[in-house]
Structures are given as C-alpha cells and as structure tokens.
PDB file of C-alpha atoms in Angstrom:
ATOM      1  CA  MET A  14    -167.922  79.522 212.599  1.00 44.00           C
ATOM      2  CA  LYS A  15    -164.372  79.996 212.128  1.00 39.00           C
ATOM      3  CA  LYS A  16    -163.839  76.202 210.631  1.00 39.00           C
ATOM      4  CA  VAL A  17    -167.259  76.699 208.494  1.00 39.00           C
ATOM      5  CA  LEU A  18    -165.803  79.952 207.141  1.00 40.00           C
ATOM      6  CA  LYS A  19    -162.614  78.262 205.894  1.00 39.00           C
ATOM      7  CA  GLY A  20    -165.061  75.807 203.976  1.00 39.00           C
ATOM      8  CA  ILE A  21    -166.888  78.275 202.639  1.00 38.00           C
ATOM      9  CA  MET A  22    -163.924  80.627 201.220  1.00 40.00           C
ATOM     10  CA  LYS A  23    -161.713  77.954 200.339  1.00 36.00           C
ATOM     11  CA  LYS A  24    -159.883  78.727 196.672  1.00 34.00           C
ATOM     12  CA  LYS A  25    -160.242  76.294 193.678  1.00 30.00           C
ATOM     13  CA  ALA A  26    -158.797  78.442 190.826  1.00 30.00           C
ATOM     14  CA  LEU A  27    -159.264  77.169 187.035  1.00 27.00           C
ATOM     15  CA  LEU A  28    -156.752  78.833 184.120  1.00 27.00           C
ATOM     16  CA  ALA A  29    -158.128  79.208 181.068  1.00 26.00           C
ATOM     17  CA  ALA A  30    -155.755  80.339 178.361  1.00 25.00           C
ATOM     18  CA  VAL A  31    -156.534  80.794 174.346  1.00 24.00           C
ATOM     19  CA  ALA A  32    -154.565  82.013 171.782  1.00 22.00           C
ATOM     20  CA  LEU A  33    -155.445  82.626 167.760  1.00 19.00           C
ATOM     21  CA  LEU A  34    -159.287  81.564 168.443  1.00 22.00           C
ATOM     22  CA  LEU A  35    -162.309  82.178 170.328  1.00 23.00           C
ATOM     23  CA  VAL A  36    -162.937  79.659 173.661  1.00 27.00           C
ATOM     24  CA  ALA A  37    -165.391  78.610 176.051  1.00 26.00           C
ATOM     25  CA  ALA A  38    -164.700  77.574 179.570  1.00 29.00           C
ATOM     26  CA  ALA A  39    -166.212  77.143 182.836  1.00 31.00           C
ATOM     27  CA  GLY A  40    -168.458  79.777 182.095  1.00 31.00           C
ATOM     28  CA  GLY A  41    -166.216  82.267 180.359  1.00 33.00           C
ATOM     29  CA  THR A  42    -165.779  83.077 177.390  1.00 31.00           C
ATOM     30  CA  LEU A  43    -162.082  84.475 176.194  1.00 31.00           C
ATOM     31  CA  ALA A  44    -161.178  85.420 173.202  1.00 32.00           C
ATOM     32  CA  VAL A  45    -158.303  87.697 171.186  1.00 32.00           C
ATOM     33  CA  LEU A  46    -158.752  90.792 169.450  1.00 35.00           C
ATOM     34  CA  THR A  47    -156.601  90.209 166.265  1.00 31.00           C
ATOM     35  CA  ASP A  48    -154.662  87.703 164.769  1.00 31.00           C
ATOM     36  CA  SER A  49    -151.633  87.924 166.524  1.00 32.00           C
ATOM     37  CA  SER A  50    -150.399  85.892 169.633  1.00 33.00           C
ATOM     38  CA  TRP A  51    -151.898  88.430 172.360  1.00 37.00           C
ATOM     39  CA  SER A  52    -154.306  87.030 174.169  1.00 39.00           C
ATOM     40  CA  LEU A  53    -156.884  87.470 177.763  1.00 43.00           C
ATOM     41  CA  ILE A  54    -156.273  85.113 180.592  1.00 43.00           C
ATOM     42  CA  ASN A  55    -158.842  84.429 183.180  1.00 41.00           C
ATOM     43  CA  LYS A  56    -158.945  82.169 186.344  1.00 37.00           C
ATOM     44  CA  PHE A  57    -162.177  80.870 187.740  1.00 35.00           C
ATOM     45  CA  GLU A  58    -163.215  80.784 190.946  1.00 39.00           C
ATOM     46  CA  SER A  59    -165.750  78.120 191.890  1.00 40.00           C
ATOM     47  CA  GLY A  60    -166.888  76.651 194.775  1.00 45.00           C
ATOM     48  CA  VAL A  61    -169.833  77.375 197.841  1.00 70.00           C
ATOM     49  CA  ILE A  62    -170.078  80.718 196.075  1.00 87.00           C
ATOM     50  CA  ASP A  63    -170.729  79.972 192.189  1.00 91.00           C
ATOM     51  CA  THR A  64    -169.652  83.392 189.876  1.00 93.00           C
ATOM     52  CA  GLU A  65    -168.408  83.547 186.916  1.00 93.00           C
ATOM     53  CA  ILE A  66    -166.245  85.655 185.005  1.00 92.00           C
ATOM     54  CA  ASP A  67    -167.101  87.187 181.194  1.00 92.00           C
ATOM     55  CA  GLU A  68    -166.059  89.506 178.757  1.00 88.00           C
ATOM     56  CA  GLU A  69    -168.175  91.641 176.206  1.00 88.00           C
ATOM     57  CA  LEU A  70    -166.496  91.944 173.262  1.00 84.00           C
ATOM     58  CA  GLY A  71    -166.245  94.609 169.725  1.00 82.00           C
ATOM     59  CA  ALA A  72    -164.009  96.132 167.080  1.00 78.00           C
ATOM     60  CA  ASP A  73    -161.083  98.141 167.953  1.00 82.00           C
ATOM     61  CA  GLY A  74    -160.208  96.696 170.931  1.00 87.00           C
ATOM     62  CA  LYS A  75    -163.148  96.466 172.979  1.00 89.00           C
ATOM     63  CA  LYS A  76    -163.052  93.876 176.053  1.00 90.00           C
ATOM     64  CA  GLU A  77    -165.439  94.322 178.964  1.00 94.00           C
ATOM     65  CA  PRO A  78    -164.536  91.773 181.668  1.00 94.00           C
ATOM     66  CA  PHE A  79    -167.430  91.400 184.820  1.00 96.00           C
ATOM     67  CA  VAL A  80    -168.595  88.941 186.978  1.00 96.00           C
ATOM     68  CA  THR A  81    -172.284  87.338 186.943  1.00 96.00           C
ATOM     69  CA  ASN A  82    -172.952  85.650 190.579  1.00 95.00           C
ATOM     70  CA  THR A  83    -175.250  82.039 189.089  1.00 94.00           C
ATOM     71  CA  GLY A  84    -175.132  80.967 193.013  1.00 92.00           C
ATOM     72  CA  LYS A  85    -177.632  81.742 195.179  1.00 89.00           C
ATOM     73  CA  ALA A  86    -176.372  83.418 198.097  1.00 90.00           C
ATOM     74  CA  ASP A  87    -175.456  87.183 197.695  1.00 93.00           C
ATOM     75  CA  CYS A  88    -171.299  87.754 197.759  1.00 95.00           C
ATOM     76  CA  LEU A  89    -168.138  90.142 197.722  1.00 96.00           C
ATOM     77  CA  VAL A  90    -166.263  90.418 194.493  1.00 97.00           C
ATOM     78  CA  ARG A  91    -162.656  91.187 193.551  1.00 97.00           C
ATOM     79  CA  MET A  92    -160.542  91.842 190.291  1.00 96.00           C
ATOM     80  CA  LYS A  93    -156.839  91.640 189.639  1.00 95.00           C
ATOM     81  CA  VAL A  94    -154.816  92.755 186.191  1.00 93.00           C
ATOM     82  CA  VAL A  95    -151.434  91.784 185.781  1.00 90.00           C
ATOM     83  CA  VAL A  96    -149.917  92.584 182.077  1.00 90.00           C
ATOM     84  CA  SER A  97    -147.169  90.615 181.006  1.00 88.00           C
ATOM     85  CA  PRO A  98    -144.249  91.444 180.454  1.00 88.00           C
ATOM     86  CA  GLU A  99    -144.755  94.285 182.659  1.00 86.00           C
ATOM     87  CA  GLU A 100    -141.940  97.031 181.096  1.00 87.00           C
ATOM     88  CA  VAL A 101    -144.958  97.350 178.440  1.00 88.00           C
ATOM     89  CA  LEU A 102    -146.592  99.667 181.435  1.00 89.00           C
ATOM     90  CA  GLY A 103    -143.639 101.649 181.515  1.00 83.00           C
ATOM     91  CA  SER A 104    -143.476 100.792 185.445  1.00 76.00           C
ATOM     92  CA  SER A 105    -140.521  99.530 187.962  1.00 70.00           C
ATOM     93  CA  SER A 106    -143.211  98.734 190.705  1.00 75.00           C
ATOM     94  CA  ALA A 107    -143.723  95.245 191.279  1.00 77.00           C
ATOM     95  CA  VAL A 108    -147.160  95.620 191.718  1.00 86.00           C
ATOM     96  CA  PRO A 109    -148.225  98.144 189.419  1.00 89.00           C
ATOM     97  CA  THR A 110    -150.786 101.580 190.025  1.00 93.00           C
ATOM     98  CA  GLU A 111    -154.181 102.312 188.915  1.00 95.00           C
ATOM     99  CA  THR A 112    -152.546 104.767 186.664  1.00 94.00           C
ATOM    100  CA  ASP A 113    -149.598 102.416 185.264  1.00 94.00           C
ATOM    101  CA  LEU A 114    -152.698 100.258 184.099  1.00 96.00           C
ATOM    102  CA  GLN A 115    -155.148 102.773 183.342  1.00 96.00           C
ATOM    103  CA  LYS A 116    -152.638 103.159 179.891  1.00 94.00           C
ATOM    104  CA  ILE A 117    -153.224 100.093 178.279  1.00 94.00           C
ATOM    105  CA  LEU A 118    -156.823 100.055 179.779  1.00 96.00           C
ATOM    106  CA  GLU A 119    -159.257 102.751 178.726  1.00 96.00           C
ATOM    107  CA  GLY A 120    -162.121 103.325 181.731  1.00 97.00           C
ATOM    108  CA  LEU A 121    -160.584 101.264 184.159  1.00 98.00           C
ATOM    109  CA  GLY A 122    -162.553 101.489 187.837  1.00 97.00           C
ATOM    110  CA  ASN A 123    -165.714 102.194 185.816  1.00 97.00           C
ATOM    111  CA  ASN A 124    -166.177 105.532 187.212  1.00 96.00           C
ATOM    112  CA  GLY A 125    -165.733 104.370 191.161  1.00 96.00           C
ATOM    113  CA  MET A 126    -167.356 100.762 190.968  1.00 98.00           C
ATOM    114  CA  TRP A 127    -164.288  98.959 191.579  1.00 98.00           C
ATOM    115  CA  LYS A 128    -161.992 100.196 194.043  1.00 98.00           C
ATOM    116  CA  TYR A 129    -158.210  99.886 193.453  1.00 97.00           C
ATOM    117  CA  VAL A 130    -156.158  98.688 196.522  1.00 96.00           C
ATOM    118  CA  ASN A 131    -153.516  97.112 196.727  1.00 93.00           C
ATOM    119  CA  GLY A 132    -153.503  95.515 193.974  1.00 94.00           C
ATOM    120  CA  TYR A 133    -156.883  94.446 193.514  1.00 97.00           C
ATOM    121  CA  PHE A 134    -160.276  95.925 192.296  1.00 98.00           C
ATOM    122  CA  TYR A 135    -163.154  95.834 194.826  1.00 98.00           C
ATOM    123  CA  TYR A 136    -166.389  95.844 193.464  1.00 98.00           C
ATOM    124  CA  GLN A 137    -168.267  98.404 195.298  1.00 98.00           C
ATOM    125  CA  ASN A 138    -171.263  96.685 196.185  1.00 98.00           C
ATOM    126  CA  ILE A 139    -172.983  93.400 197.115  1.00 97.00           C
ATOM    127  CA  LEU A 140    -173.443  91.159 194.403  1.00 97.00           C
ATOM    128  CA  HIS A 141    -176.932  89.272 194.624  1.00 95.00           C
ATOM    129  CA  ALA A 142    -177.702  86.423 193.104  1.00 92.00           C
ATOM    130  CA  GLU A 143    -178.038  86.203 189.600  1.00 93.00           C
ATOM    131  CA  GLU A 144    -176.709  90.324 189.051  1.00 97.00           C
ATOM    132  CA  LYS A 145    -173.262  91.031 187.056  1.00 97.00           C
ATOM    133  CA  THR A 146    -170.749  93.553 188.335  1.00 98.00           C
ATOM    134  CA  VAL A 147    -170.174  96.204 185.997  1.00 98.00           C
ATOM    135  CA  PRO A 148    -167.413  95.791 183.751  1.00 97.00           C
ATOM    136  CA  LEU A 149    -163.808  96.447 185.252  1.00 97.00           C
ATOM    137  CA  PHE A 150    -162.475  98.539 182.064  1.00 97.00           C
ATOM    138  CA  THR A 151    -164.012  99.139 178.705  1.00 96.00           C
ATOM    139  CA  LYS A 152    -161.013  98.724 176.247  1.00 94.00           C
ATOM    140  CA  VAL A 153    -157.766  97.487 176.035  1.00 93.00           C
ATOM    141  CA  LYS A 154    -155.690 100.295 173.918  1.00 94.00           C
ATOM    142  CA  SER A 155    -152.099 100.688 173.239  1.00 93.00           C
ATOM    143  CA  PRO A 156    -150.450 103.234 175.810  1.00 92.00           C
ATOM    144  CA  VAL A 157    -147.898 104.850 172.948  1.00 91.00           C
ATOM    145  CA  LYS A 158    -150.012 107.980 172.195  1.00 89.00           C
ATOM    146  CA  GLU A 159    -151.937 108.264 168.169  1.00 91.00           C
ATOM    147  CA  GLN A 160    -150.214 103.965 168.001  1.00 93.00           C
ATOM    148  CA  SER A 161    -153.053 101.445 167.066  1.00 93.00           C
ATOM    149  CA  LEU A 162    -153.235  98.649 169.375  1.00 91.00           C
ATOM    150  CA  ALA A 163    -153.167  96.408 166.240  1.00 91.00           C
ATOM    151  CA  ASP A 164    -149.193  98.060 165.810  1.00 93.00           C
ATOM    152  CA  PHE A 165    -148.478  97.868 169.499  1.00 91.00           C
ATOM    153  CA  ILE A 166    -149.635  94.512 169.705  1.00 89.00           C
ATOM    154  CA  ARG A 167    -147.168  93.497 166.524  1.00 91.00           C
ATOM    155  CA  GLU A 168    -144.550  95.189 168.522  1.00 92.00           C
ATOM    156  CA  HIS A 169    -145.020  92.773 171.482  1.00 90.00           C
ATOM    157  CA  PRO A 170    -146.323  89.841 170.056  1.00 89.00           C
ATOM    158  CA  ASP A 171    -145.534  88.008 174.051  1.00 88.00           C
ATOM    159  CA  LEU A 172    -148.315  90.679 175.583  1.00 88.00           C
ATOM    160  CA  SER A 173    -150.832  88.979 177.810  1.00 88.00           C
ATOM    161  CA  ILE A 174    -153.436  90.281 179.748  1.00 88.00           C
ATOM    162  CA  THR A 175    -154.461  88.129 182.986  1.00 86.00           C
ATOM    163  CA  VAL A 176    -157.544  89.258 184.399  1.00 91.00           C
ATOM    164  CA  TYR A 177    -159.056  86.966 187.843  1.00 91.00           C
ATOM    165  CA  HIS A 178    -161.402  87.407 189.931  1.00 94.00           C
ATOM    166  CA  GLU A 179    -162.576  85.988 193.436  1.00 94.00           C
ATOM    167  CA  ALA A 180    -165.516  85.968 195.438  1.00 94.00           C
ATOM    168  CA  ILE A 181    -166.280  85.456 199.185  1.00 93.00           C
ATOM    169  CA  PRO A 182    -169.456  85.438 201.741  1.00 92.00           C
ATOM    170  CA  VAL A 183    -170.758  89.112 202.550  1.00 93.00           C
ATOM    171  CA  PHE A 184    -171.127  87.827 206.363  1.00 90.00           C
ATOM    172  CA  ALA A 185    -168.743  86.655 208.811  1.00 87.00           C
ATOM    173  CA  ALA A 186    -167.434  85.968 212.634  1.00 81.00           C
ATOM    174  CA  ILE A 187    -164.933  87.048 214.675  1.00 73.00           C
ATOM    175  CA  GLY A 188    -165.119  85.646 218.008  1.00 76.00           C
ATOM    176  CA  GLU A 189    -167.910  87.431 219.135  1.00 80.00           C
ATOM    177  CA  GLU A 190    -167.790  90.566 216.263  1.00 81.00           C
ATOM    178  CA  GLU A 191    -169.685  89.507 213.845  1.00 88.00           C
ATOM    179  CA  ILE A 192    -168.756  91.452 210.495  1.00 92.00           C
ATOM    180  CA  HIS A 193    -171.210  92.169 207.598  1.00 94.00           C
ATOM    181  CA  ALA A 194    -170.607  94.258 204.141  1.00 96.00           C
ATOM    182  CA  GLU A 195    -174.033  95.489 204.020  1.00 94.00           C
ATOM    183  CA  VAL A 196    -174.662  98.431 206.910  1.00 95.00           C
ATOM    184  CA  ASP A 197    -177.909  99.838 206.903  1.00 94.00           C
ATOM    185  CA  GLY A 198    -179.060  98.306 203.419  1.00 91.00           C
ATOM    186  CA  LYS A 199    -175.763  99.916 202.072  1.00 94.00           C
ATOM    187  CA  TYR A 200    -172.725  98.096 200.678  1.00 97.00           C
ATOM    188  CA  HIS A 201    -169.916  98.964 203.637  1.00 97.00           C
ATOM    189  CA  HIS A 202    -166.198  99.234 202.427  1.00 97.00           C
ATOM    190  CA  GLU A 203    -164.484  99.109 205.638  1.00 97.00           C
ATOM    191  CA  ASN A 204    -166.076  95.614 206.593  1.00 96.00           C
ATOM    192  CA  ALA A 205    -165.757  94.301 202.842  1.00 97.00           C
ATOM    193  CA  LEU A 206    -161.713  94.793 203.207  1.00 96.00           C
ATOM    194  CA  LYS A 207    -162.060  93.473 206.676  1.00 93.00           C
ATOM    195  CA  LEU A 208    -164.257  90.029 205.535  1.00 93.00           C
ATOM    196  CA  TRP A 209    -161.228  90.415 202.291  1.00 94.00           C
ATOM    197  CA  LYS A 210    -158.679  90.174 205.069  1.00 92.00           C
ATOM    198  CA  MET A 211    -160.172  87.339 206.624  1.00 88.00           C
ATOM    199  CA  TYR A 212    -160.109  86.091 203.280  1.00 87.00           C
ATOM    200  CA  GLU A 213    -155.942  86.101 202.901  1.00 87.00           C
ATOM    201  CA  THR A 214    -154.972  85.657 206.927  1.00 81.00           C
ATOM    202  CA  LYS A 215    -157.683  82.087 206.803  1.00 68.00           C
TER     203      LYS A 215
END
C-alpha cells in the first residue's frame, strides 16, 4: 500500500510565470495588475489527482486564487504564498506568519476556510470532483496605510507574489492503521494533517 501511495502522491510541478500580459497555461489563468513588472506566479500540480489553480480578476487589485478539482477523485488541497522581496512584509522571519501576509493580501484565509499551519494554508474541506475551493484571498493591497497599490508597485518594481498548490488523496494506510480525512461525513483536520505528513516524508 505504501508503494502505491508513493506513486499516487508523486509530485510533478509546472512553474508558469507572466509579466505585462495575460497568459493561459496548464489550465490556469495568470495576470498582472498594472503595466509594471509585478506578476503573480502559479505552480500547477498534476498527476492521478487532477487539480488546477485559477483566479478571478478585477479592478483595484482584486485577485481571488482558487483551486478546482478537475479529476474524478476526492482530494485534500493546500496552498502557499511567497512574497518577494521579503522586506516588503517587514518581517525577519524565514517563514512569514499569517499576520505578515495579511499586510499585503486582503481577505486572507477566507473566514477560516483556509487554516494556516507552518507556512501552508490548508483547505478546511474535502475537495470533491468538479468542485472548487473558496478563494484563498480576495485582493492585493499596499501594506502602507493610505497608499495605492499602483504607487506601492511603482516603488517595488521587483515585487512578485508566488501562489502554488498541492493536492493529495483523502485516504491512506500506515501499517494496519487507516487514515481518512473525512470522519462521520465531516472534514477532520487532524487526520488531514497526518496525511500531509505522510506526503512530506514519503
């Protein structure tokens, strides 16, 4: 079972980057907010479980990244956000806290639907086939009070925000122990973290 699980969980990431234009790549849509070099970068996970990262765009920094399960198998999803250069967050920590990221990302966590643990946002539900998650955040903003996003980007032309996601099965067996992320019909966060731990240490 462990060998099978390793095969299912094998990561294959595709990095797609954009600047100054709208691009469609591997099922995901990427875009910039202005005519600066600021860009959003997405990484796509592919394999037995098929998921795609996409986003809703709008005026004044609206950017709502979400994940869609395009496959037939249920899965768990987590997302990670990396802001570069790190100095724009005003944090000296190697891994930014949720509070750090909230300085530049409005609506982060979507009212608890994404739980932040050790650098990752874990979706607090099973993502069933053909379903999509709620957005991880709703808007990019300047961390400086009363400063427009356009002005902030002009001050930081090398600013980039990298968003990527990973997806794994909702069930696994460790020896004689069976772990399922759904218990009594409800998402079970602790069990989900055990499955993610297996994924990280495979």
